[in-house]
Short mmCIF file of C-alpha atoms and ligand atoms in Angstrom, two decimals:
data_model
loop_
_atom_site.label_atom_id
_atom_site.label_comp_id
_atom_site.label_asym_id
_atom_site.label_seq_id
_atom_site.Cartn_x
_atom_site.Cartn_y
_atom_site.Cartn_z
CA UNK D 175 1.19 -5.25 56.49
CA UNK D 176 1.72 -7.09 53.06
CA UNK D 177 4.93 -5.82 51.21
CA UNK D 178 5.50 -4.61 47.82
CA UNK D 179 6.56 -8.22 46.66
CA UNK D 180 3.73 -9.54 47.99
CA UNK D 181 1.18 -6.72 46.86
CA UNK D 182 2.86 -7.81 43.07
CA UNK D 183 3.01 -11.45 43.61
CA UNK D 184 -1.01 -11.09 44.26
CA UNK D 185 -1.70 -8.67 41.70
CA UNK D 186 0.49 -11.38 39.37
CA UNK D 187 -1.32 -14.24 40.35
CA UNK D 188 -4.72 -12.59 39.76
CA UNK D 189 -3.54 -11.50 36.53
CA UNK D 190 -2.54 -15.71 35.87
CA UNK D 191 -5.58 -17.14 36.92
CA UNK D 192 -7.92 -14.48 35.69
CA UNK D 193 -9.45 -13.28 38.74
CA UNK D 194 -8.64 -10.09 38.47
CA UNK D 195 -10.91 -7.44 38.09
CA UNK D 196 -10.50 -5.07 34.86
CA UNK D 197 -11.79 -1.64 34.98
CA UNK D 198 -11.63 -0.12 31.48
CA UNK D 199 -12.33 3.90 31.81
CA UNK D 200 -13.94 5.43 28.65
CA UNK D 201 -16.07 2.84 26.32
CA UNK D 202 -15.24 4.52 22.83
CA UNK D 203 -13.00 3.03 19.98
CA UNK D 204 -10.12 1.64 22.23
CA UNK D 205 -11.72 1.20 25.25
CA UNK D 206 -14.87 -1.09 24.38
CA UNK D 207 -12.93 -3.85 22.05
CA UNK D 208 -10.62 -3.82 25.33
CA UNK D 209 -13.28 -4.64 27.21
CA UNK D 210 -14.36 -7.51 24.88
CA UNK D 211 -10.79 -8.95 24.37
CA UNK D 212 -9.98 -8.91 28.70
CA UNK D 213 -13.55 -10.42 28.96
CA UNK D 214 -13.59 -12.98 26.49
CA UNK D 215 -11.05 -14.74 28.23
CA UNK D 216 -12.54 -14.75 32.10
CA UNK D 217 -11.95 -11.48 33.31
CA UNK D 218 -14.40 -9.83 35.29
CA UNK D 219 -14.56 -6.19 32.96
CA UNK D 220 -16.26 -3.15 34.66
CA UNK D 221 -16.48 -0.31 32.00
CA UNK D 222 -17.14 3.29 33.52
CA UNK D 223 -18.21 5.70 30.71
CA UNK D 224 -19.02 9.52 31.86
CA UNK D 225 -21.73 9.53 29.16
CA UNK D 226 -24.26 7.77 30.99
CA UNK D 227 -26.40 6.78 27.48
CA UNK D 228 -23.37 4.97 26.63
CA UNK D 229 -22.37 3.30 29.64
CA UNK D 230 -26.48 2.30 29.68
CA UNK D 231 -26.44 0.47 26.30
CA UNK D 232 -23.28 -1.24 27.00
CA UNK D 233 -24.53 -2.34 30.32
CA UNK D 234 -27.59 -3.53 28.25
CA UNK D 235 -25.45 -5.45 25.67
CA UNK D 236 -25.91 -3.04 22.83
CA UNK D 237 -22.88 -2.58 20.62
CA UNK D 238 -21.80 0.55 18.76
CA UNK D 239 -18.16 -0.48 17.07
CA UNK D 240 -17.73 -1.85 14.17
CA UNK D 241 -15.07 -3.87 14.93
CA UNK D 242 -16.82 -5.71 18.02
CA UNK D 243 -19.31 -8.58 17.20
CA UNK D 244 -22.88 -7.76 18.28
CA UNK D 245 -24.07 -11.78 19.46
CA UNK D 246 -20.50 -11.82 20.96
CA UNK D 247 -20.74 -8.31 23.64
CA UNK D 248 -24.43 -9.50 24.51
CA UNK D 249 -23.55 -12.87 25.16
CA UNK D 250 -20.29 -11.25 27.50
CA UNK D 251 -22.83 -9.22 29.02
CA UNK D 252 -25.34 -11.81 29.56
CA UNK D 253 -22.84 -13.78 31.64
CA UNK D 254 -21.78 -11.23 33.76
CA UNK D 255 -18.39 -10.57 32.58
CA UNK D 256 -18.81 -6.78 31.33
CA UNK D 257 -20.71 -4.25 33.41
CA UNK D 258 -20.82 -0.52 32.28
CA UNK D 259 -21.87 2.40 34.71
CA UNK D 260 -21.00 6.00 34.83
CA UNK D 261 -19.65 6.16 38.56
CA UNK D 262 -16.06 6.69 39.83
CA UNK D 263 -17.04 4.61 43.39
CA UNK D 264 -16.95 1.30 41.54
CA UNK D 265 -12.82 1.92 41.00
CA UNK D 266 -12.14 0.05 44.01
CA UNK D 267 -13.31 -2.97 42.69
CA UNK D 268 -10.93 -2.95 40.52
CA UNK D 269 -7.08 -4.57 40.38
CA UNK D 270 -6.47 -2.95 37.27
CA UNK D 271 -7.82 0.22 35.54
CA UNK D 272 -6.80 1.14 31.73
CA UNK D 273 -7.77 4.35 30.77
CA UNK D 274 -8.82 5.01 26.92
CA UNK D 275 -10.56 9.05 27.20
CA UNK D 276 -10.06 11.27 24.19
CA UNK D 277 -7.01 12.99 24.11
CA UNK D 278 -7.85 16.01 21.09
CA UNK D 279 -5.87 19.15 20.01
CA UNK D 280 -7.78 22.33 21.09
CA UNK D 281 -8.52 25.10 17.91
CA UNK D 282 -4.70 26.30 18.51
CA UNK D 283 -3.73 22.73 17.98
CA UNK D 284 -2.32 22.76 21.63
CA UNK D 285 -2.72 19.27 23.58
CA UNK D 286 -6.14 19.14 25.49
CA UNK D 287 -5.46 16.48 28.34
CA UNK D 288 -8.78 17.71 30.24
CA UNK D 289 -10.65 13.73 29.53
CA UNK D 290 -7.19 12.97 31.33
CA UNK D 291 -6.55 15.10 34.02
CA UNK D 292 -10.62 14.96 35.04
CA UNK D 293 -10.14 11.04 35.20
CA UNK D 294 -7.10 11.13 36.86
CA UNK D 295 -8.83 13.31 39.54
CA UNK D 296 -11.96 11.26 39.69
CA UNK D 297 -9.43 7.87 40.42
CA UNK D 298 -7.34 9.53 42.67
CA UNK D 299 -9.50 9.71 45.91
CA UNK D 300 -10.75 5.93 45.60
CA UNK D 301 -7.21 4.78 44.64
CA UNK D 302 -6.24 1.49 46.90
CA UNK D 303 -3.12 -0.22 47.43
CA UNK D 304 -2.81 -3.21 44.79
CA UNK D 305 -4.31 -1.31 41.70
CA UNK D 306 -2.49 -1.12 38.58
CA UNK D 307 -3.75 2.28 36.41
CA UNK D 308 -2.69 2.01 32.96
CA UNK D 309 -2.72 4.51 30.30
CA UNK D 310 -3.70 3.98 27.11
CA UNK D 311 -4.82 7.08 25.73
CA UNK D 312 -2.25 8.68 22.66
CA UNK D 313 -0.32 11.59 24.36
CA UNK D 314 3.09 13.49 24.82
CA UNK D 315 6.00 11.93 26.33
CA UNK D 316 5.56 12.80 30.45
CA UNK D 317 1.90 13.00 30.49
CA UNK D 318 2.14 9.31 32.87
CA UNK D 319 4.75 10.67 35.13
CA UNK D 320 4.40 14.46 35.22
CA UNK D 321 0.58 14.99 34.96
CA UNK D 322 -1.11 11.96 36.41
CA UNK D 323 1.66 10.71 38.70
CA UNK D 324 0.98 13.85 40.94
CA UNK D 325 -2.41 14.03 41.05
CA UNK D 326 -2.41 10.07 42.08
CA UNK D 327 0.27 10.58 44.54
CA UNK D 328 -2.42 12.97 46.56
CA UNK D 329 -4.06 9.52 48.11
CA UNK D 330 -1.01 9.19 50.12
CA UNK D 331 -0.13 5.64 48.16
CA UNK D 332 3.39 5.77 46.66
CA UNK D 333 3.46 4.87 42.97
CA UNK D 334 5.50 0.99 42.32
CA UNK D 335 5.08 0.38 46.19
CA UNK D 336 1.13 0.44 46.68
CA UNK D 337 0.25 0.95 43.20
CA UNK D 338 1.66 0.91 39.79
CA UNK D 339 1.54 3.42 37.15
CA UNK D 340 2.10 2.41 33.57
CA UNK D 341 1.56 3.71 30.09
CA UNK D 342 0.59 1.62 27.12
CA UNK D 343 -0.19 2.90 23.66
CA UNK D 344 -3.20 1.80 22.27
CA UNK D 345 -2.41 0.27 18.45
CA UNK D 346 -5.71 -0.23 17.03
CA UNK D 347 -6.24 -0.15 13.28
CA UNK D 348 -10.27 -0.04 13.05
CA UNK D 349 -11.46 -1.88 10.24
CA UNK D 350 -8.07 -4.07 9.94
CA UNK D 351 -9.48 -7.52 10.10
CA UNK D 352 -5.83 -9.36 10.26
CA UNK D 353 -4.29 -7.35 12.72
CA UNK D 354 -6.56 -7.04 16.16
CA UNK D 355 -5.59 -5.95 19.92
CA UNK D 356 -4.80 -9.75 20.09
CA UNK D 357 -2.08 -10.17 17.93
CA UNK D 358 -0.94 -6.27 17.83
CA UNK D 359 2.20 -6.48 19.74
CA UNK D 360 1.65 -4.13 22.68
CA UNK D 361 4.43 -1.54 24.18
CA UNK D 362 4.38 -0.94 27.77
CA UNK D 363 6.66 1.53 29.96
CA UNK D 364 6.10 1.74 33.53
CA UNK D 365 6.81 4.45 36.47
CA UNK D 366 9.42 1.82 38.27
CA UNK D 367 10.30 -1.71 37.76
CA UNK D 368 7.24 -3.08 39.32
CA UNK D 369 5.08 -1.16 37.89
CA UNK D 370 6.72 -2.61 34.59
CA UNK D 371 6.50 -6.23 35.66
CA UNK D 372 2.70 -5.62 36.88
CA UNK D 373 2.06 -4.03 33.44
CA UNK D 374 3.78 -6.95 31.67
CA UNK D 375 2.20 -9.49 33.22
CA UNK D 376 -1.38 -7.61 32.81
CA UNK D 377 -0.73 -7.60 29.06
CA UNK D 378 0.80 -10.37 28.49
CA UNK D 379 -2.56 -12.66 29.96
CA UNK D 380 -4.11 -11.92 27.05
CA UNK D 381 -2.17 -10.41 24.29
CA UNK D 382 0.18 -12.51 22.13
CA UNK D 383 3.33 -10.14 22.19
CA UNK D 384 4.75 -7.54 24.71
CA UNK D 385 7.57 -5.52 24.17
CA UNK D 386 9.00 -3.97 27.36
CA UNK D 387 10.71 -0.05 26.77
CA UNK D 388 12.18 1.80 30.10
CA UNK D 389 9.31 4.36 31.32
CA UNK D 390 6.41 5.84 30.22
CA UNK D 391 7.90 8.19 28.75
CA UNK D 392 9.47 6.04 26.49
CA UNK D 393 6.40 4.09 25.80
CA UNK D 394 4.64 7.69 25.08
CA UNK D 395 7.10 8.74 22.40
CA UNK D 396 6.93 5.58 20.91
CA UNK D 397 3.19 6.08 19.94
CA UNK D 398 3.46 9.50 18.73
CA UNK D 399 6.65 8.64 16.97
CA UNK D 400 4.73 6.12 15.07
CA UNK D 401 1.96 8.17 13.99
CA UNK D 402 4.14 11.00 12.78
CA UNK D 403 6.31 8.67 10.68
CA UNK D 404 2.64 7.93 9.05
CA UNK D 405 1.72 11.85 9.14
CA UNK D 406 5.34 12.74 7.56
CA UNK D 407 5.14 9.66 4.52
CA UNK D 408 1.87 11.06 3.99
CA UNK D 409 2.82 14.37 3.13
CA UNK D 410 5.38 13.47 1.15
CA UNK D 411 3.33 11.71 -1.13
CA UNK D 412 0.60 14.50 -0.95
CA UNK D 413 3.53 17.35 -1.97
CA UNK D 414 4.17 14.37 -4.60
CA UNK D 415 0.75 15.13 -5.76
CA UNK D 416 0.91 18.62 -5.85
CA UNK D 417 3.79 18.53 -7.76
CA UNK D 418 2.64 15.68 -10.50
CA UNK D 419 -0.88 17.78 -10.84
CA UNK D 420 1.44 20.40 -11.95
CA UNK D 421 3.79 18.50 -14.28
CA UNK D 422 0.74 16.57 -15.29
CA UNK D 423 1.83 13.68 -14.57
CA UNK D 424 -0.06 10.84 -13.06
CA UNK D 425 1.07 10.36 -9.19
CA UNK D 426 -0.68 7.06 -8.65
CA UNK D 427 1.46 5.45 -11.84
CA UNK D 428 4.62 6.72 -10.09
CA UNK D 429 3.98 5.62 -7.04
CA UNK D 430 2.59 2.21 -7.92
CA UNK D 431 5.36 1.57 -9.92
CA UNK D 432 8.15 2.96 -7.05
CA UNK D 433 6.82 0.30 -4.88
CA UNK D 434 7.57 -1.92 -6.97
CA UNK D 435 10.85 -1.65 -5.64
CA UNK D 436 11.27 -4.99 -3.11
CA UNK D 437 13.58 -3.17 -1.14
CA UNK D 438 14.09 0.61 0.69
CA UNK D 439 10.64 2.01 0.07
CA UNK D 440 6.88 2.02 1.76
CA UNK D 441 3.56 2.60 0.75
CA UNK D 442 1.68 5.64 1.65
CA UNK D 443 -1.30 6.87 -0.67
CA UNK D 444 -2.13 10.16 -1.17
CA UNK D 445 -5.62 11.71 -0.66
CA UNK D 446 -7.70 14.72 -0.42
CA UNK D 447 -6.33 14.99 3.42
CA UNK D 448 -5.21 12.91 6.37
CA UNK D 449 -8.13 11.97 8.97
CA UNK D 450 -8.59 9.71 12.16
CA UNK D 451 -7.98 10.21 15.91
CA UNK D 452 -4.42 9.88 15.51
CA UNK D 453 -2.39 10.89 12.30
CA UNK D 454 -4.20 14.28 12.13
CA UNK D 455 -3.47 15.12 16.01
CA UNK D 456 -0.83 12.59 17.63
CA UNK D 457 2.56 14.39 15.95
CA UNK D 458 1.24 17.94 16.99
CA UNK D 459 1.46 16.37 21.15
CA UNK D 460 5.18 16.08 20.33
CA UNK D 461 5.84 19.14 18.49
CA UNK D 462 3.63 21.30 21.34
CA UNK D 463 6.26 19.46 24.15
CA UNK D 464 9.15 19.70 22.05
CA UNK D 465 9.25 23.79 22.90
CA UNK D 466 9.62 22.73 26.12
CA UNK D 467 13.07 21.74 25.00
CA UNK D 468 13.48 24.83 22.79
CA UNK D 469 13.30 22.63 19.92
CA UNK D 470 11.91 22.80 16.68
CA UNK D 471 10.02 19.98 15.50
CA UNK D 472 10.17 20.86 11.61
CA UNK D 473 8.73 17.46 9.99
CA UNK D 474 6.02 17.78 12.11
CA UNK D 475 5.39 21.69 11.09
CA UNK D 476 5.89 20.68 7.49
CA UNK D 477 3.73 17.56 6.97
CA UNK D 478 1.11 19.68 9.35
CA UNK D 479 0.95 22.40 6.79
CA UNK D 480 0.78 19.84 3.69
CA UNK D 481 -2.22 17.48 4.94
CA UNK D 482 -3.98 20.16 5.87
CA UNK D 483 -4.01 22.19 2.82
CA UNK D 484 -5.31 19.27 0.74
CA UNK D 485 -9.20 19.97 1.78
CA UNK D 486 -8.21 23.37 -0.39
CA UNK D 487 -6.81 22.04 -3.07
CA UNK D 488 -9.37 19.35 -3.56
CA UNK D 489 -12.02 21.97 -3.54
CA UNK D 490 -9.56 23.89 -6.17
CA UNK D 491 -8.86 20.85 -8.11
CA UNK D 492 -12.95 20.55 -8.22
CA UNK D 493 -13.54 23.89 -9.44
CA UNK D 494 -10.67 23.25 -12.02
CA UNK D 495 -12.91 20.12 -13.16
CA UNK D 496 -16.33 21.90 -13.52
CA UNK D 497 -14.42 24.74 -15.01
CA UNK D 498 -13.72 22.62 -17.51
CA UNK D 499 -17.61 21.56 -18.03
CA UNK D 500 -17.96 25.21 -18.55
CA UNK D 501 -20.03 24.75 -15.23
CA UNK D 502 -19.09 27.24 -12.36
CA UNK D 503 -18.54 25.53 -8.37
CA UNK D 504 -21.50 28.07 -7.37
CA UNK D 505 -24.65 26.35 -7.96
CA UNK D 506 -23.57 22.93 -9.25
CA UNK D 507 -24.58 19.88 -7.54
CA UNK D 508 -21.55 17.94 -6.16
CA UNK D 509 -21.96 14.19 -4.98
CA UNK D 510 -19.59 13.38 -2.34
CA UNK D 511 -18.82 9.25 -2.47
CA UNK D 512 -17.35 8.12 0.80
CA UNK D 513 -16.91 10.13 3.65
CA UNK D 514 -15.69 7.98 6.38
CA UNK D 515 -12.08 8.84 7.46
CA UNK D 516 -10.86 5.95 5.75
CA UNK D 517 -11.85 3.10 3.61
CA UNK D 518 -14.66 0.28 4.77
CA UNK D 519 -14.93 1.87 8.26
CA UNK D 520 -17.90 3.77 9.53
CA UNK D 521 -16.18 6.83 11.37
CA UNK D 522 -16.79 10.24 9.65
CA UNK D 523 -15.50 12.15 13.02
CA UNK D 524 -12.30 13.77 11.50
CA UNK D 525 -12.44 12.58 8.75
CA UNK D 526 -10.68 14.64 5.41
CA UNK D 527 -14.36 14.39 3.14
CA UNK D 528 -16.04 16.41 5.80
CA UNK D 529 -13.24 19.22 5.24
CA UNK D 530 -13.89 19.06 1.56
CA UNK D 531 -17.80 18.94 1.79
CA UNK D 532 -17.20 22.10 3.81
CA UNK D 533 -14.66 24.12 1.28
CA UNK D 534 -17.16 23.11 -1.54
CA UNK D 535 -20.63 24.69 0.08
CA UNK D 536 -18.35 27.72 1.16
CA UNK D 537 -17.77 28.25 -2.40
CA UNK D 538 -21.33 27.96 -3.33
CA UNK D 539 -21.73 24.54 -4.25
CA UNK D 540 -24.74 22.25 -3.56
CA UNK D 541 -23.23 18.82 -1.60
CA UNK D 542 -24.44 15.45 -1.26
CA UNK D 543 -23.35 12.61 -0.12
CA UNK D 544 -23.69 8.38 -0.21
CA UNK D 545 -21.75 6.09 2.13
CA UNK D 546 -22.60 2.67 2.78
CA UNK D 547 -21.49 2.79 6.19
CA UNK D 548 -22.51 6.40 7.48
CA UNK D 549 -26.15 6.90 7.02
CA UNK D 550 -26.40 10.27 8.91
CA UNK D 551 -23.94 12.81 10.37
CA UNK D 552 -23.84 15.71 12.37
CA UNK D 553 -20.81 17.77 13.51
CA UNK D 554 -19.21 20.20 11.99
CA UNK D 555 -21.46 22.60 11.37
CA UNK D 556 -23.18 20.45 9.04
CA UNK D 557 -25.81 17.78 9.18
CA UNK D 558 -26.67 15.37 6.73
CA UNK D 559 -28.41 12.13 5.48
CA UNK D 560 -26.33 9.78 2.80
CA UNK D 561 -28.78 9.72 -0.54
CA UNK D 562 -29.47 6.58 -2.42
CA UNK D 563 -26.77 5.76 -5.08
CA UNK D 564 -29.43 5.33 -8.02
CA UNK D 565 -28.65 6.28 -11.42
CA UNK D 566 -30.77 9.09 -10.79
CA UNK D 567 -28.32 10.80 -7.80
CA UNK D 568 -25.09 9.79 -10.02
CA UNK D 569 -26.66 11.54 -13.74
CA UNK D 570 -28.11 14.21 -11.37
CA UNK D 571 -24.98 15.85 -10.26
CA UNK D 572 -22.81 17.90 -11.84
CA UNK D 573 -19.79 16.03 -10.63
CA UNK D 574 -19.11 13.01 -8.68
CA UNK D 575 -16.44 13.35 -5.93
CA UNK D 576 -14.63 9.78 -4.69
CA UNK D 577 -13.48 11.12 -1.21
CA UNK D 578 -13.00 7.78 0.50
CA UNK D 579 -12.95 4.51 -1.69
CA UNK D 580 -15.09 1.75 -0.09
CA UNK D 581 -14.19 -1.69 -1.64
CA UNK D 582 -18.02 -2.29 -1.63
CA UNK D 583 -18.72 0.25 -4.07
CA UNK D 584 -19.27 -0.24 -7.44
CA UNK D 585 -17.65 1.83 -9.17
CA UNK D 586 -17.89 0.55 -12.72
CA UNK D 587 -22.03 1.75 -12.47
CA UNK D 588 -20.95 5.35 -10.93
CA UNK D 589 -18.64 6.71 -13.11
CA UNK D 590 -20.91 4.73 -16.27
CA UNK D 591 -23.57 7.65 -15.11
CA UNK D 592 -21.59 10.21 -13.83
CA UNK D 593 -21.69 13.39 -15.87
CA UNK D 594 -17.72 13.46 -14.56
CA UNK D 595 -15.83 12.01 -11.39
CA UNK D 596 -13.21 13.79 -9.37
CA UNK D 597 -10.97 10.66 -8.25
CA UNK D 598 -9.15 11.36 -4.57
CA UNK D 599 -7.76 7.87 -3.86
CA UNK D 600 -7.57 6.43 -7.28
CA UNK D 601 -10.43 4.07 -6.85
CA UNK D 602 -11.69 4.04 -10.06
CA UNK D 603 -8.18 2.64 -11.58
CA UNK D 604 -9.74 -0.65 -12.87
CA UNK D 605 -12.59 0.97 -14.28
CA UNK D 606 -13.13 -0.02 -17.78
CA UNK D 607 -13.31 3.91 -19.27
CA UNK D 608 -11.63 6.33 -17.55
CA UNK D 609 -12.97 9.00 -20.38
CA UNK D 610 -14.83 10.84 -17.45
CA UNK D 611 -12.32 10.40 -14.56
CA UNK D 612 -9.70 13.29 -13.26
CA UNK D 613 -7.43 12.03 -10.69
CA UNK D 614 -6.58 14.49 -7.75
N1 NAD S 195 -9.78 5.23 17.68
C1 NAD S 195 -8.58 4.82 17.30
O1 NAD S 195 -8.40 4.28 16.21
C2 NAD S 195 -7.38 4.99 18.22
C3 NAD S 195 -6.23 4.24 17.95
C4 NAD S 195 -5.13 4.36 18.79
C5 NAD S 195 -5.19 5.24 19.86
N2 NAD S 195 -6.31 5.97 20.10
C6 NAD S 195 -6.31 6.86 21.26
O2 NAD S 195 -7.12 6.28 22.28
C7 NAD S 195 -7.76 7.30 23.04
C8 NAD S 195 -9.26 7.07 23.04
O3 NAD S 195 -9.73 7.16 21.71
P1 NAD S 195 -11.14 6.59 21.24
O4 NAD S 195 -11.13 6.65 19.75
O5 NAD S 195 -11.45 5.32 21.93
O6 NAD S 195 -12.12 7.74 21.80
P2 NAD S 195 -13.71 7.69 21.83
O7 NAD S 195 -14.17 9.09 21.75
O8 NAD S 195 -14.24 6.68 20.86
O9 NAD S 195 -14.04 7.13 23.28
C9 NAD S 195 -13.69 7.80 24.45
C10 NAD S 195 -14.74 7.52 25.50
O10 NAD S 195 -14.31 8.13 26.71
C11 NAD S 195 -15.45 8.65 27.38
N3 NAD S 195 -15.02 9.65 28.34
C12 NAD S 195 -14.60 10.92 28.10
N4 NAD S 195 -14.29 11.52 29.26
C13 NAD S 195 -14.51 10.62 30.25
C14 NAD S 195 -14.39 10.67 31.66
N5 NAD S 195 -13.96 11.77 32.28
N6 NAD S 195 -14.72 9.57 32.35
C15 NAD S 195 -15.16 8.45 31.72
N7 NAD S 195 -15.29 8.35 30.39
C16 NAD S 195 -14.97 9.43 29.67
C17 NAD S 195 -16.31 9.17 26.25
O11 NAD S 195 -17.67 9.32 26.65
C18 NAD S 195 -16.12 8.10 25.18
O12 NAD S 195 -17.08 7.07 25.28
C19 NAD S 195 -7.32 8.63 22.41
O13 NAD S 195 -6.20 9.10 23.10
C20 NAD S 195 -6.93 8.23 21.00
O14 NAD S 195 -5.96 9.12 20.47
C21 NAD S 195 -7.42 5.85 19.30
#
């Protein structure tokens, strides 16, 4: 019978000289670069996806994200280093397992950890001593220790005996080419000390910095504290821009020129709404467990109500615009530019433009849309193909809408033939004639 030291001691070592086996669970956004990253340095990676079309072309070396090189996933493939399968009986194979399922909001904005819980469950009965399950998935502080702790514990292993239980935010930034998982320092909080250490030292073999908190719970709140200090900036800026469309005043100037300030101030842009995995959902996993407490997370309630009312007020602002064409938002013909969540990225999936493209046909209006980086959608009730940005499409609508500004975009040739441009992120600033631009 091997000890606990000596079940961590071997899980260490494995971890060291990189014969440990990596089981990533869910091959989206998070999990797949993970994958890449634990593989491009020896590990052996086994990927399980539930969606067996995606677990196939993974297993076939057929990438998906952006952010992961195409020559470099085949070539990991190729070599044996990543494997992807849809089956739950390859977990023993693994020393560790990081878990990176969905974790979204349900329509009452309540947490749904189903992706969780049904993972947790199909772990559970092929958990073996030695294993390390880390998760990585965005959720409310206890979710580690109070949801999947239990549901583990039903294998008869104890948790930082026979296996270890951490939880490590995932940082990512898609599309952020100097910050990577790499060099993102990583938090990690464990369910005991050795699960801590076995999480440190799982980390730490391939990321550059690891910064240690006292549980998962700790490491949870982290997370979602970070993403609603981004939710909470951006609706102050967003009320900013209420306010300045009111005074008439120009809340890009301001702003620009506040952060000018080298000292006690940050920069958050406004925009026609916040989208993403993350800043739209994360804060609203806090403020759902905060009742537990009987307390009131008002930030979160506030900057809630602001991003999401910014859809509205940029189909408002729009009609405002046309209005002033002497051109009703019934009928027209409205070009949406940019509809990824945010700029050079190619995710649409929550993303603010698809909120707006949505207020604007309510109300009647005809929508199109270009984006260099999303050639088709579907999802939301609406399905669509980007058009060709011609002079044709530009003269042809009635108004051009900037939703998401692309730094590929040329935006000197679309407001030159747009009959007039509603500006959302101020990307037509160094345009040479702003005559037919109105800024959000
Ligand atoms: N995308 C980001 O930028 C980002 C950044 C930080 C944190 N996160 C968090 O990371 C988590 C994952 O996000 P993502 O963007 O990678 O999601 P994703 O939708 O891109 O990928 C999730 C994957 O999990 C798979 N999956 C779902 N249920 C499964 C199950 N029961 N078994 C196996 N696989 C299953 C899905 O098929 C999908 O391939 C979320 O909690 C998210 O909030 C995301």
């Amino acid at each position: 019978m091997s000890t606990t030291n000596q079940v961590v001691e071997g899980l260490l070592e494995k971890f060291v000289d990189r014969t440990a086996v990596v089981g990533v669970i869910g091959l989206g956004y998070v999990g797949l670069p993970f994958a890449v990253e634990k593989a491009k340095v020896g590990f052996k990676v086994i990927g399980i996806d539930q969606n067996p079309a995606r677990a196939g072309m993974i297993a076939r070396g057929e990438n998906f994200i952006k952010d992961v090189d195409d020559a470099e996933l085949k070539a990991l493939v190729d070599a044996g280093l990543i494997s992807a399968a849809s089956s739950f009986d390859l977990i023993p194979q693994m020393d560790a397992v990081v878990i990176a399922v969905p974790t979204p909001l349900n329509a009452n904005l309540a947490p749904d950890l189903s992706y969780v819980v049904s993972v947790t469950k199909s772990i559970a009965p092929h958990l073996r001593k030695g294993q390390l399950i880390s998760l990585e998935s965005t959720t409310f502080p206890g979710t580690t220790e109070e949801i999947m702790l239990p549901i583990l514990a039903e294998s008869g292993l104890e948790v930082d005996k026979d296996f270890f239980l951490t939880h490590s935010p995932e940082r990512v930034d898609p599309g952020n080419a100097r910050y990577t998982t790499k060099n993102t320092n990583k938090i990690v909080g464990g369910v005991g000390p050795n699960s801590l250490a076995v999480g440190m030292a799982f980390y730490g073999a391939t990321l550059d910095h690891v910064v240690p908190v006292s549980s998962a719970k700790a490491a949870e709140m982290v997370k979602v504290f970070e993403n609603t200090f981004r939710a909470v900036n951006i609706a102050l800026v967003n009320e900013m821009l209420l306010l300045c469309d009111r005074m008439d005043l120009n809340v890009w100037e301001v702003l620009e020129a506040a952060n000018t300030k080298p000292f006690g101030i940050m920069r958050f842009m406004p925009g026609p709404g916040v989208g993403g995995h993350c800043i739209p959902l994360d804060p609203h996993y806090l403020e759902w467990k905060a009742r537990e407490y009987n307390f009131c997370t008002r930030f979160i309630a506030l900057a809630g109500e602001i991003n999401r009312s910014m859809p509205e007020f940029t189909r408002d602002k729009a009609m405002r615009v046309l209005n002033d064409q002497q051109k009703s938002l019934k009928g027209s013909k409205i070009l949406v530019v940019g509809i990824a969540y945010k700029r050079d990225i190619d995710d649409w999936r929550e993303s603010p433009a698809i909120e707006v493209m949505l207020e604007l046909e309510k109300s009647g209006a005809i929508v199109s849309y270009w984006d260099p980086f999303v050639p088709s959608f579907k999802g939301h009730g609406l399905e669509k193909s980007s058009q060709e940005l011609s002079a044709e499409t530009i003269s042809g609508a009635d108004m051009i809408l900037i939703a998401t500004d692309h730094s590929n975009t040329d935006y000197e040739f679309i407001v030159a033939h747009a009959k007039v441009v509603l500006d959302t992120r101020n990307a037509t600033k160094n345009v040479s004639d702003l005559s037919k631009v109105v800024l959000l």
